[in-house]
Tab-separated table of C-alpha atoms and ligand atoms in Angstrom:
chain	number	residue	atom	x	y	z
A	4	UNK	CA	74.702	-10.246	66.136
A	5	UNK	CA	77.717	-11.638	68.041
A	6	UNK	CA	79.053	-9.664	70.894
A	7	UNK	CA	81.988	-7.729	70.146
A	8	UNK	CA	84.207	-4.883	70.526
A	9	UNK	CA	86.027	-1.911	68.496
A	10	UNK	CA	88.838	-1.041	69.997
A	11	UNK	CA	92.028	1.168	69.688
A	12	UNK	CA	89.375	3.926	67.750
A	13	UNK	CA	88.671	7.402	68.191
A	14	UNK	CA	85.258	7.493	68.922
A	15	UNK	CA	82.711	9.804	68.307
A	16	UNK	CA	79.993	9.410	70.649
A	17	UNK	CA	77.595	12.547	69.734
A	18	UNK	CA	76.618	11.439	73.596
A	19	UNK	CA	74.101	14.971	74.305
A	20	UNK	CA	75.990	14.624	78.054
A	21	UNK	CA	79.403	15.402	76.866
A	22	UNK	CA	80.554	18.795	75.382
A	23	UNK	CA	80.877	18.920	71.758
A	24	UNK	CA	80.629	15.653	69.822
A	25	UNK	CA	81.874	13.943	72.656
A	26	UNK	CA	84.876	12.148	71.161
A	27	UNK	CA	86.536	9.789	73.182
A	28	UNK	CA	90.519	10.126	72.005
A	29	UNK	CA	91.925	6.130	72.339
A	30	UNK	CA	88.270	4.547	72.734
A	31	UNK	CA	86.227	1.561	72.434
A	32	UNK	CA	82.750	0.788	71.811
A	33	UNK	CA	81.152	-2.493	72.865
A	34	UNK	CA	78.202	-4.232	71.024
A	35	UNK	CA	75.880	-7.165	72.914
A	36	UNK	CA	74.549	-10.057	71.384
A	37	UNK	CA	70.937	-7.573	71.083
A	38	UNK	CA	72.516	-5.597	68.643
A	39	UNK	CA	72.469	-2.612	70.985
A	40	UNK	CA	75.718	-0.797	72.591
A	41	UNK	CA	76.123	-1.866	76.205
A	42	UNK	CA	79.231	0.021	76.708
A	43	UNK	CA	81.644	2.995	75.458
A	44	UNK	CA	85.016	4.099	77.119
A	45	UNK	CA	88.483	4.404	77.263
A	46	UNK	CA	90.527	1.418	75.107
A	47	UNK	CA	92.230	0.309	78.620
A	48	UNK	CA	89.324	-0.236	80.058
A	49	UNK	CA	87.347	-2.066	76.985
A	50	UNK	CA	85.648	-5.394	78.370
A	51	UNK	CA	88.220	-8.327	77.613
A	52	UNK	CA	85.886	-11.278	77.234
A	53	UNK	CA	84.582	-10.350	73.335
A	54	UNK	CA	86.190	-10.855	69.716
A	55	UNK	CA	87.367	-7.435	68.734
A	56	UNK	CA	88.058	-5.290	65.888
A	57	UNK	CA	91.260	-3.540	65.733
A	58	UNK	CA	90.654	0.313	64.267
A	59	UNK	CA	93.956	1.137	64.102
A	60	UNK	CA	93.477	4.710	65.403
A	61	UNK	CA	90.710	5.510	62.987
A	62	UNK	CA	87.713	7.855	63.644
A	63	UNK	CA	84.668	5.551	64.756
A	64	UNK	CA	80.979	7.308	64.526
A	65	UNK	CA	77.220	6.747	65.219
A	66	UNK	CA	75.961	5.482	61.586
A	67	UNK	CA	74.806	8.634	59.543
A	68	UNK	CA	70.945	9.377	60.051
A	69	UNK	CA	69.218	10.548	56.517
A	70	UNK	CA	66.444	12.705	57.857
A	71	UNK	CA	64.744	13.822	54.741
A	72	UNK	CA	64.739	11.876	51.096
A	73	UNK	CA	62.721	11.282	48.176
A	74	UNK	CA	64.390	7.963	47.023
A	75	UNK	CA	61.370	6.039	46.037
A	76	UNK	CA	60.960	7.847	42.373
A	77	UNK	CA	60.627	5.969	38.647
A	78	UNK	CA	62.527	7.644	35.880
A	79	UNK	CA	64.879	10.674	35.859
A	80	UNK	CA	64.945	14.520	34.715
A	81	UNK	CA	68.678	14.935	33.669
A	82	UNK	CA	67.131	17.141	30.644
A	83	UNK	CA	65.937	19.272	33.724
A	84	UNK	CA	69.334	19.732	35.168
A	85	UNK	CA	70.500	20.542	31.851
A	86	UNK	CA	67.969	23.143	31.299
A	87	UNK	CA	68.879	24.876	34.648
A	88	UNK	CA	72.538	24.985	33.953
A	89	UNK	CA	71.622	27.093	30.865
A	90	UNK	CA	69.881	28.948	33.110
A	91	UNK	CA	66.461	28.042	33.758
A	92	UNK	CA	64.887	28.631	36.824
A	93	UNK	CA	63.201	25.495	39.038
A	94	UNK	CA	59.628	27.000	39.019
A	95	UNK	CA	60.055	27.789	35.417
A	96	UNK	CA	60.480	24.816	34.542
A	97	UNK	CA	57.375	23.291	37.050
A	98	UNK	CA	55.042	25.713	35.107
A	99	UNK	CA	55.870	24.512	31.618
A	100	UNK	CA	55.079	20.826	32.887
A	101	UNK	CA	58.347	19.647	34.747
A	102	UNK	CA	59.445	19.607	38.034
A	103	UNK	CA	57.396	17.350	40.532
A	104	UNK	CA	54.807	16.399	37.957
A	105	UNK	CA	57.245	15.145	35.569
A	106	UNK	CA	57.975	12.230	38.438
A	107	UNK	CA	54.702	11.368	38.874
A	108	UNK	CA	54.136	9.098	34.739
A	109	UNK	CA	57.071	7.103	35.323
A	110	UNK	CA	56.470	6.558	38.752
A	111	UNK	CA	52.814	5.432	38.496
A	112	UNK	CA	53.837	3.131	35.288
A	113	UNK	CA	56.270	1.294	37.139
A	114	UNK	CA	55.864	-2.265	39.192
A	115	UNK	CA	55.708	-2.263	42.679
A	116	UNK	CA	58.907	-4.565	41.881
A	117	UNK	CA	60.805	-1.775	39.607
A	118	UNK	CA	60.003	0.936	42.491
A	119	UNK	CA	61.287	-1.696	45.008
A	120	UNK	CA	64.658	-2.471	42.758
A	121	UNK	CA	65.226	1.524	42.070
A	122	UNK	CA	64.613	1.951	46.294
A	123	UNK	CA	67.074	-0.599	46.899
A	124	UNK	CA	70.049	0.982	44.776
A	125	UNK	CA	69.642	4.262	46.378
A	126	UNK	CA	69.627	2.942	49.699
A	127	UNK	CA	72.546	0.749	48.810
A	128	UNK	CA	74.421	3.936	47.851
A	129	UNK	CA	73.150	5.772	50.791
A	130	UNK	CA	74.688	2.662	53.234
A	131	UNK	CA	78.156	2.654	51.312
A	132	UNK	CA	78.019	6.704	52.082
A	133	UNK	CA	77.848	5.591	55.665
A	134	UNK	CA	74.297	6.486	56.171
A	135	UNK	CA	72.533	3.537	58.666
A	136	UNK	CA	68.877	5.061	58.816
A	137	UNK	CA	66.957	6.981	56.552
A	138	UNK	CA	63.742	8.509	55.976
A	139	UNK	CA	61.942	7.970	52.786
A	140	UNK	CA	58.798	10.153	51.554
A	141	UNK	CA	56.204	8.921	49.250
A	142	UNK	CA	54.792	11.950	46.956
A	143	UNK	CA	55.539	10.961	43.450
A	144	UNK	CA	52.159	9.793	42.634
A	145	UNK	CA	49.375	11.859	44.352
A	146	UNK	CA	46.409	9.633	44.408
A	147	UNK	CA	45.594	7.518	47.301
A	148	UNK	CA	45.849	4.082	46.202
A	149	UNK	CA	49.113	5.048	44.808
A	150	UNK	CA	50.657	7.157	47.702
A	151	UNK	CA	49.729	4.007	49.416
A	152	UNK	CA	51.427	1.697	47.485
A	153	UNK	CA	54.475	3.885	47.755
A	154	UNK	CA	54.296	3.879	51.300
A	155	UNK	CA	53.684	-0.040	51.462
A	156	UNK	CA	57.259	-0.523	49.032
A	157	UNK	CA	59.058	2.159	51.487
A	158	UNK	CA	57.858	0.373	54.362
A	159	UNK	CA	58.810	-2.869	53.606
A	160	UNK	CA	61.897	-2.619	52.881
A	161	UNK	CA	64.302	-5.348	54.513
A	162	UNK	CA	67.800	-5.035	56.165
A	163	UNK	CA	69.962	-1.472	56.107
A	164	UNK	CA	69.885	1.141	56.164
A	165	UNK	CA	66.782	0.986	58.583
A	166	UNK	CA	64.078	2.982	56.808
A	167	UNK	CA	61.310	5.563	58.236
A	168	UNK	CA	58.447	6.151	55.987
A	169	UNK	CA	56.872	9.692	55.861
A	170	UNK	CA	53.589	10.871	53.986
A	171	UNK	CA	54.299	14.113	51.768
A	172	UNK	CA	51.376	16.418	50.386
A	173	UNK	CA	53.701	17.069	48.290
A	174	UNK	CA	51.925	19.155	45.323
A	175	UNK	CA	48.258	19.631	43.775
A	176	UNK	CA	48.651	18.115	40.826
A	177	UNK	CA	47.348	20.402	37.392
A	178	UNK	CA	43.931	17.734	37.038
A	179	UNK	CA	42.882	18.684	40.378
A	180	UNK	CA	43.451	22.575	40.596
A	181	UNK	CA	40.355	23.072	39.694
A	182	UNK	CA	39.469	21.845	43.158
A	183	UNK	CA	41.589	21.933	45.643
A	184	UNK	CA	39.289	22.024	48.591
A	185	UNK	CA	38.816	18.026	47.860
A	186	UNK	CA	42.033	17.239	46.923
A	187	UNK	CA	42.884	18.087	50.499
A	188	UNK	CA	39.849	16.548	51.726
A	189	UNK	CA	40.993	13.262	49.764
A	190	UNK	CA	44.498	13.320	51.781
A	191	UNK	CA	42.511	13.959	55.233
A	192	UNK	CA	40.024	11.601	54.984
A	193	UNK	CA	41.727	8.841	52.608
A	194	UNK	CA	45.390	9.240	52.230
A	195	UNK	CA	45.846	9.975	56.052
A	196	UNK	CA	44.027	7.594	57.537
A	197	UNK	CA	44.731	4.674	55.012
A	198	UNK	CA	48.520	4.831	55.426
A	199	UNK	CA	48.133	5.187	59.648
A	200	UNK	CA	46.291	2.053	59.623
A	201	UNK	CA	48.851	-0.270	57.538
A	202	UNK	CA	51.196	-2.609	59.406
A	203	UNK	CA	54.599	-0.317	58.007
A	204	UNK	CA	52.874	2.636	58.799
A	205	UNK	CA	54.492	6.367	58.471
A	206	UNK	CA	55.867	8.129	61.300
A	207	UNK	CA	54.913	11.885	60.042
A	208	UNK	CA	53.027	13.642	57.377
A	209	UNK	CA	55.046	16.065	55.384
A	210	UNK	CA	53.073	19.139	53.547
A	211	UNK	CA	54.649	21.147	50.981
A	212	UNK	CA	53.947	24.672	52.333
A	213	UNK	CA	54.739	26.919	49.026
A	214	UNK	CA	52.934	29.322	46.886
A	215	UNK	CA	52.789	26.874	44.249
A	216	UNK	CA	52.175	23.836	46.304
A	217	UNK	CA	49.876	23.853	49.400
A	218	UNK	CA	48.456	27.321	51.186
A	219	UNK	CA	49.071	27.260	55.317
A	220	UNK	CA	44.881	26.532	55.303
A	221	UNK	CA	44.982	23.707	53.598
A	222	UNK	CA	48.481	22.771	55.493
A	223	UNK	CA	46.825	23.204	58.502
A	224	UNK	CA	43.467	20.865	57.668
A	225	UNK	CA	46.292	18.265	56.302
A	226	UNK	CA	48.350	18.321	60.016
A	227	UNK	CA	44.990	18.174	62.155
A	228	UNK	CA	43.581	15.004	59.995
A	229	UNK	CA	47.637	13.633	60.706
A	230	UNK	CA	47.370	14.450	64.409
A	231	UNK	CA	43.839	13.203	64.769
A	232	UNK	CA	45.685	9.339	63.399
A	233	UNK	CA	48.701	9.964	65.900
A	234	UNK	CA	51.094	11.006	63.675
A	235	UNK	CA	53.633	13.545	64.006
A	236	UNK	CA	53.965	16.414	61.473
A	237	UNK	CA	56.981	18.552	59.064
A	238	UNK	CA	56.967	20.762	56.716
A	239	UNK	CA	58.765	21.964	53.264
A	240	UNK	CA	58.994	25.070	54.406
A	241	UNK	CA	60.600	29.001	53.247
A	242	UNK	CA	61.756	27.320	49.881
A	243	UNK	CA	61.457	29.682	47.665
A	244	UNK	CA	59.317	32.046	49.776
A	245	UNK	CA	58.005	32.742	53.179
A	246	UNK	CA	54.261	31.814	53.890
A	247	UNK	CA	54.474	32.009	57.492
A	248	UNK	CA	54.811	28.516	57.736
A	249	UNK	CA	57.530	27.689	60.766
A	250	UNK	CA	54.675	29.654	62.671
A	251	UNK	CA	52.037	27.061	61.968
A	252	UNK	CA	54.657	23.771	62.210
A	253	UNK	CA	55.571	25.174	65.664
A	254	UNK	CA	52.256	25.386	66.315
A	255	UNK	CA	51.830	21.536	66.343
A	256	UNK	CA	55.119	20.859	67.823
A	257	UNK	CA	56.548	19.547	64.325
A	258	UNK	CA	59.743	17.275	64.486
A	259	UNK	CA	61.004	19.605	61.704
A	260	UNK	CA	60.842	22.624	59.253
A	261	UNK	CA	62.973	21.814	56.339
A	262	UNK	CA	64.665	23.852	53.455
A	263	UNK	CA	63.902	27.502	55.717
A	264	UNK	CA	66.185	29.718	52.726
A	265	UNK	CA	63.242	32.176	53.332
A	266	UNK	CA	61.788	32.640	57.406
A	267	UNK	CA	61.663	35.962	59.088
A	268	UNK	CA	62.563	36.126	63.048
A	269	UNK	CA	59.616	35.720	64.411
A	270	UNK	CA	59.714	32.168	62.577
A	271	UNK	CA	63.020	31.119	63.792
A	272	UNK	CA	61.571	32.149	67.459
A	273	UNK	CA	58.765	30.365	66.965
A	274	UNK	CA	60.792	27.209	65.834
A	275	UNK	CA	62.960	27.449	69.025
A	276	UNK	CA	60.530	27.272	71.285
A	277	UNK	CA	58.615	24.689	70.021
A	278	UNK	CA	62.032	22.488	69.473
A	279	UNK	CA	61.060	21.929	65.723
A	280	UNK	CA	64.601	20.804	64.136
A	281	UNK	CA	65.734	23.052	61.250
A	282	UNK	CA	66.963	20.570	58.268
A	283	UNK	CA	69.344	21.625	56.358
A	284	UNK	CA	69.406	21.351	52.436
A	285	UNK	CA	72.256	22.327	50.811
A	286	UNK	CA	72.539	20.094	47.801
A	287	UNK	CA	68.600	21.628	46.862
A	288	UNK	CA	69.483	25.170	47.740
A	289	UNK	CA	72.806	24.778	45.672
A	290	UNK	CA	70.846	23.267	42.865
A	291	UNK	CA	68.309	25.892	42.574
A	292	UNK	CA	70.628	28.848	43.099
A	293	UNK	CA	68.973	29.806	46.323
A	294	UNK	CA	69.647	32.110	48.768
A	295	UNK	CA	71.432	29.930	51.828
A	296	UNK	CA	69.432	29.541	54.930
A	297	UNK	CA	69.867	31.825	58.475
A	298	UNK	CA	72.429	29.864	59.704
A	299	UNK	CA	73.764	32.721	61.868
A	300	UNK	CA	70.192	33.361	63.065
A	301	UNK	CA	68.979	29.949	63.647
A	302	UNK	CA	72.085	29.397	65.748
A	303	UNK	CA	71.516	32.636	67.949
A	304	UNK	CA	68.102	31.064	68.662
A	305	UNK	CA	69.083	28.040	69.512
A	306	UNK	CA	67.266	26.066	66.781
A	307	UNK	CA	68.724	22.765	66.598
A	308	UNK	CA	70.140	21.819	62.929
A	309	UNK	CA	70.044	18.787	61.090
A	310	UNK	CA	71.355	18.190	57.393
A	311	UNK	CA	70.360	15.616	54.800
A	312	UNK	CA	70.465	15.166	51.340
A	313	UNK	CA	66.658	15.929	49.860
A	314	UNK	CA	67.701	12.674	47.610
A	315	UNK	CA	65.237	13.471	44.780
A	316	UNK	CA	64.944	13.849	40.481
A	317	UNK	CA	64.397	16.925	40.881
A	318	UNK	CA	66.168	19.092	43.091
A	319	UNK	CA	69.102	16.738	44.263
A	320	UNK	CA	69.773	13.728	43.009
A	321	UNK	CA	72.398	12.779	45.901
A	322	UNK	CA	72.492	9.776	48.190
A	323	UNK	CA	75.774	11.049	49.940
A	324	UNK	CA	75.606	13.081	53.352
A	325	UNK	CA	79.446	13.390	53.371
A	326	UNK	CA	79.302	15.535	50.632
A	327	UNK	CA	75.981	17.750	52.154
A	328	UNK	CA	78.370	18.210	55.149
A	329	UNK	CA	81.342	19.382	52.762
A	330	UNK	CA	77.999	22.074	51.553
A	331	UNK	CA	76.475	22.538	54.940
A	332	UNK	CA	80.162	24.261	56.325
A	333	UNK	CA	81.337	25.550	53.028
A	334	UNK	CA	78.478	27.235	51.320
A	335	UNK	CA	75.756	27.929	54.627
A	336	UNK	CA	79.062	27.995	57.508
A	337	UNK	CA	77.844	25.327	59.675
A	338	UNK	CA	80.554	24.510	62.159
A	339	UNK	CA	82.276	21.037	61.551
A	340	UNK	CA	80.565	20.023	64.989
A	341	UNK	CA	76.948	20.870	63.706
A	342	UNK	CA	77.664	19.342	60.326
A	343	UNK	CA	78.430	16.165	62.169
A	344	UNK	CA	75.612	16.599	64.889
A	345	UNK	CA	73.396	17.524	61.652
A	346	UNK	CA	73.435	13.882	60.681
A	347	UNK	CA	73.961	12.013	63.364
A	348	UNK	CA	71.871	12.561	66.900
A	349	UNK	CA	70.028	15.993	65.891
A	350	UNK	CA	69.005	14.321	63.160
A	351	UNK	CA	67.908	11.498	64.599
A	352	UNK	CA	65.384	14.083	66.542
A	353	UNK	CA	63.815	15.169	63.206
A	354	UNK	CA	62.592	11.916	62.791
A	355	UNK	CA	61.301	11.397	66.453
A	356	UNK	CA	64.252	9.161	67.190
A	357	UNK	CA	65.917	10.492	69.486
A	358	UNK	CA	64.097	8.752	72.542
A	359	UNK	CA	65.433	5.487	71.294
A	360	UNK	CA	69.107	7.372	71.431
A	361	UNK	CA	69.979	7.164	66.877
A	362	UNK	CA	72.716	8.820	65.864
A	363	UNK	CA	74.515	8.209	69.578
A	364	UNK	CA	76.946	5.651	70.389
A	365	UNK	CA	76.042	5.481	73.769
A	366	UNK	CA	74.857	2.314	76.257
A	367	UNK	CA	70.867	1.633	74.556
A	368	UNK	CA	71.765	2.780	71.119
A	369	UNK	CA	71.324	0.631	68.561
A	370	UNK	CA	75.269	-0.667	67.374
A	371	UNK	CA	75.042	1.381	63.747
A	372	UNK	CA	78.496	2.572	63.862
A	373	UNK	CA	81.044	3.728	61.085
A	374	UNK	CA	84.219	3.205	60.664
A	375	UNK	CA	86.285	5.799	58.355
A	376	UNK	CA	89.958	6.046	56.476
A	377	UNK	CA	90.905	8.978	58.811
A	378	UNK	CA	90.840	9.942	62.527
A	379	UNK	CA	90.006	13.668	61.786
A	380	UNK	CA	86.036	14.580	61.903
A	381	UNK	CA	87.223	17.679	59.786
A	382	UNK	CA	88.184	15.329	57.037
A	383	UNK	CA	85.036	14.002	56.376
A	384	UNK	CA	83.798	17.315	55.220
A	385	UNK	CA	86.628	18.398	53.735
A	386	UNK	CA	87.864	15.793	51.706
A	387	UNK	CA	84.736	15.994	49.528
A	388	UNK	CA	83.555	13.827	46.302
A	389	UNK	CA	85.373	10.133	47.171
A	390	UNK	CA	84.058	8.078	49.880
A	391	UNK	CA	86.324	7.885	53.427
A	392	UNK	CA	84.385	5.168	54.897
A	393	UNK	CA	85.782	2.063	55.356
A	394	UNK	CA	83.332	0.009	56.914
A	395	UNK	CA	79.569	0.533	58.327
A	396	UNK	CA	78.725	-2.224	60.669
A	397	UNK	CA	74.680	-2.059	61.537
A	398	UNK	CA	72.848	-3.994	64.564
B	424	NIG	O1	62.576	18.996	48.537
B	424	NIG	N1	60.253	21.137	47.286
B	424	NIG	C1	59.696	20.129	47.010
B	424	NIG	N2	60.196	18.909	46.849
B	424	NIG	C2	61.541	18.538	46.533
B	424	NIG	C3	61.800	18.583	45.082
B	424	NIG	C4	61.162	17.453	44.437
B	424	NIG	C5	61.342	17.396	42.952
B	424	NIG	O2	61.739	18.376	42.308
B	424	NIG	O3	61.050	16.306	42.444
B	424	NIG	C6	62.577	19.266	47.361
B	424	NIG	O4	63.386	20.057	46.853
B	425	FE	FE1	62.385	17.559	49.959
């Protein structure tokens, strides 16, 4: 990367020392030849000695952080979406053979190559939607060798957006019901520490804590075999109902709880004083005609909120945060500013990145930066359904 600056811009710095999203009114933002910001301020005083890039007034933000997606997936289930417009429900349609299970043929039929070409045109999408980093689960295969090899695609992939792997438990599948007590000690003592010993290896294990998915036991055998490799842990959590579960992800300091439609108050408590990030889901909640989350009570707590898309066949087949923020402060009444801090620095913390300052534009951050058709962070919410970004530039 060349040194440069943006100039004449209002920035949005989402710097966690200034009030609000700390937006600098006639600003500038200045990249060194690392590919790292080395300076932010007012337009006057910009450093003179770099090329430049006009703005012309426009709105300038930290690239959008994806904190939670299931874009490596073979196949579709449009018939699925069909079926729940007419008014099926999700777990209906799970127990007659869909749902999650109805990934996994296509998925496990397909190259390595195919997954790798279907990866890349989601995360293409997701980058033209402004989003610079994103997280990517594996869980559409649930056997080890082929958990692993969706972790091994995720992992590799080149350039931008910049991609985090995670490892989801994601569902025991019908063949092994019979028993489960293996199945989980085949993701402890294979799946786990396989994946934490590859070069691209995940940051965090992911279990799906549900009645019809994984019980908190087995959830909590799955995060001590992911602590024992040094990786962090999250949860799919209060979906559909409440096991408890925001009680046991606190317990082992999780980066996040995510989906939370269903958690009682002594969950939310727990989640806010263990720091656990709430993600937001709206696109999945919408989807499955779900009761929205607490927003009102996660707030008075103090739980920090993130939202992302869920990017999935199933549930929400969306690569666009824009529009999650136009359904995080329409449909769950997130303010504007925790729309925009939901997928920029907070959730840059639900992916453990906040140390290395994603989802900031501030000196040390990496230079991910967008560039929109407006200078109003309301529009970007509220103008919903075409893009308003004009131009992501990545480090
Ligand atoms: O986050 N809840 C579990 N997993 C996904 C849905 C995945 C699917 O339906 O394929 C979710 O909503
Ligand atoms: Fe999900």
């Amino acid at each position: 990367m060349t040194e440069l600056v943006i100039h004449n811009a209002r920035v949005m710095t989402c710097d966690p020392a200034k009030p609000g999203l700390g937006i600098i009114d006639r600003g500038a933002v200045a990249v060194a030849v690392d590919g790292t910001i080395d300076w932010v301020g007012a337009d006057d005083d910009r450093p003179r000695d770099r090329r430049e890039i006009d703005a012309h007034g426009a709105l300038v933000t930290p690239g959008l952080v994806d904190c939670h997606t299931h874009a490596i997936f073979a196949g579709d289930r449009a018939h699925e979406f069909a079926l729940r417009a007419a008014g099926t429900s999700y777990v209906d349609i799970q127990h007659a053979g869909g749902g999650i299970m109805a990934s996994l043929g296509p998925t496990r039929a397909a190259t390595s190559d195919e997954l790798r070409e279907l990866l890349q045109g989601r995360l293409a999408g997701a980058l033209q939607s402004g989003t610079t980093t994103i997280e990517v689960k594996s869980g559409y295969d649930l056997t080890a060798d082929g958990e692993l090899r969706l972790l091994r695609t995720i992992g590799g992939m080149p350039g931008r957006p910049r991609v985090v792997s995670t490892l989801l438990a994601h569902l025991i599948p019908p063949d092994r019901a019979h028993d489960r007590d293996a199945f989980v000690r085949e993701i402890c003592e294979q799946w786990i520490p396989r994946a934490a010993n590859e070069s691209h290896r995940p940051t965090s294990v992911d279990v799906w804590c549900e009645h019809n998915a994984f019980r908190l036991a087995e959830a909590r055998q799955i995060f001590d075999a992911a602590k024992r490799h040094g990786l962090a842990v999250r949860g799919h959590i209060g979906q559909l109902s409440d096991l408890g579960a925001a009680e046991l992800l606190a317990e082992y300091g999780a980066w996040s709880a995510d989906h939370v439609e269903y958690i009682s108050d002594l969950g939310i408590a727990a989640l806010a004083r263990a720091g656990t990030v709430a993600v937001m889901l709206p696109g999945a909640c919408v989807q499955l005609r779900l009761p929205p989350p607490p927003v009102a009570r996660l707030r008075a707590a103090g739980v920090p909120m993130a939202v992302a898309t869920d990017l999935n066949p199933g549930s929400s087949y969306c690569e666009s945060l824009p529009i999650q923020m136009w359904l995080a402060t329409t449909h769950f009444q997130m303010t504007i500013e925790e729309a925009w801090l939901g997928v920029t620095r907070v959730a840059a913390r639900a992916l453990g990145l906040g140390a290395a300052k994603v989802g900031t534009l501030v000196p040390g951050a990496p230079a991910d930066l967008v560039m929109w058709r407006t200078d109003d962070p309301v529009d970007v919410a509220y103008h919903y359904g075409t893009s308003l970004v004009d131009r992501v530039l990545t480090s």
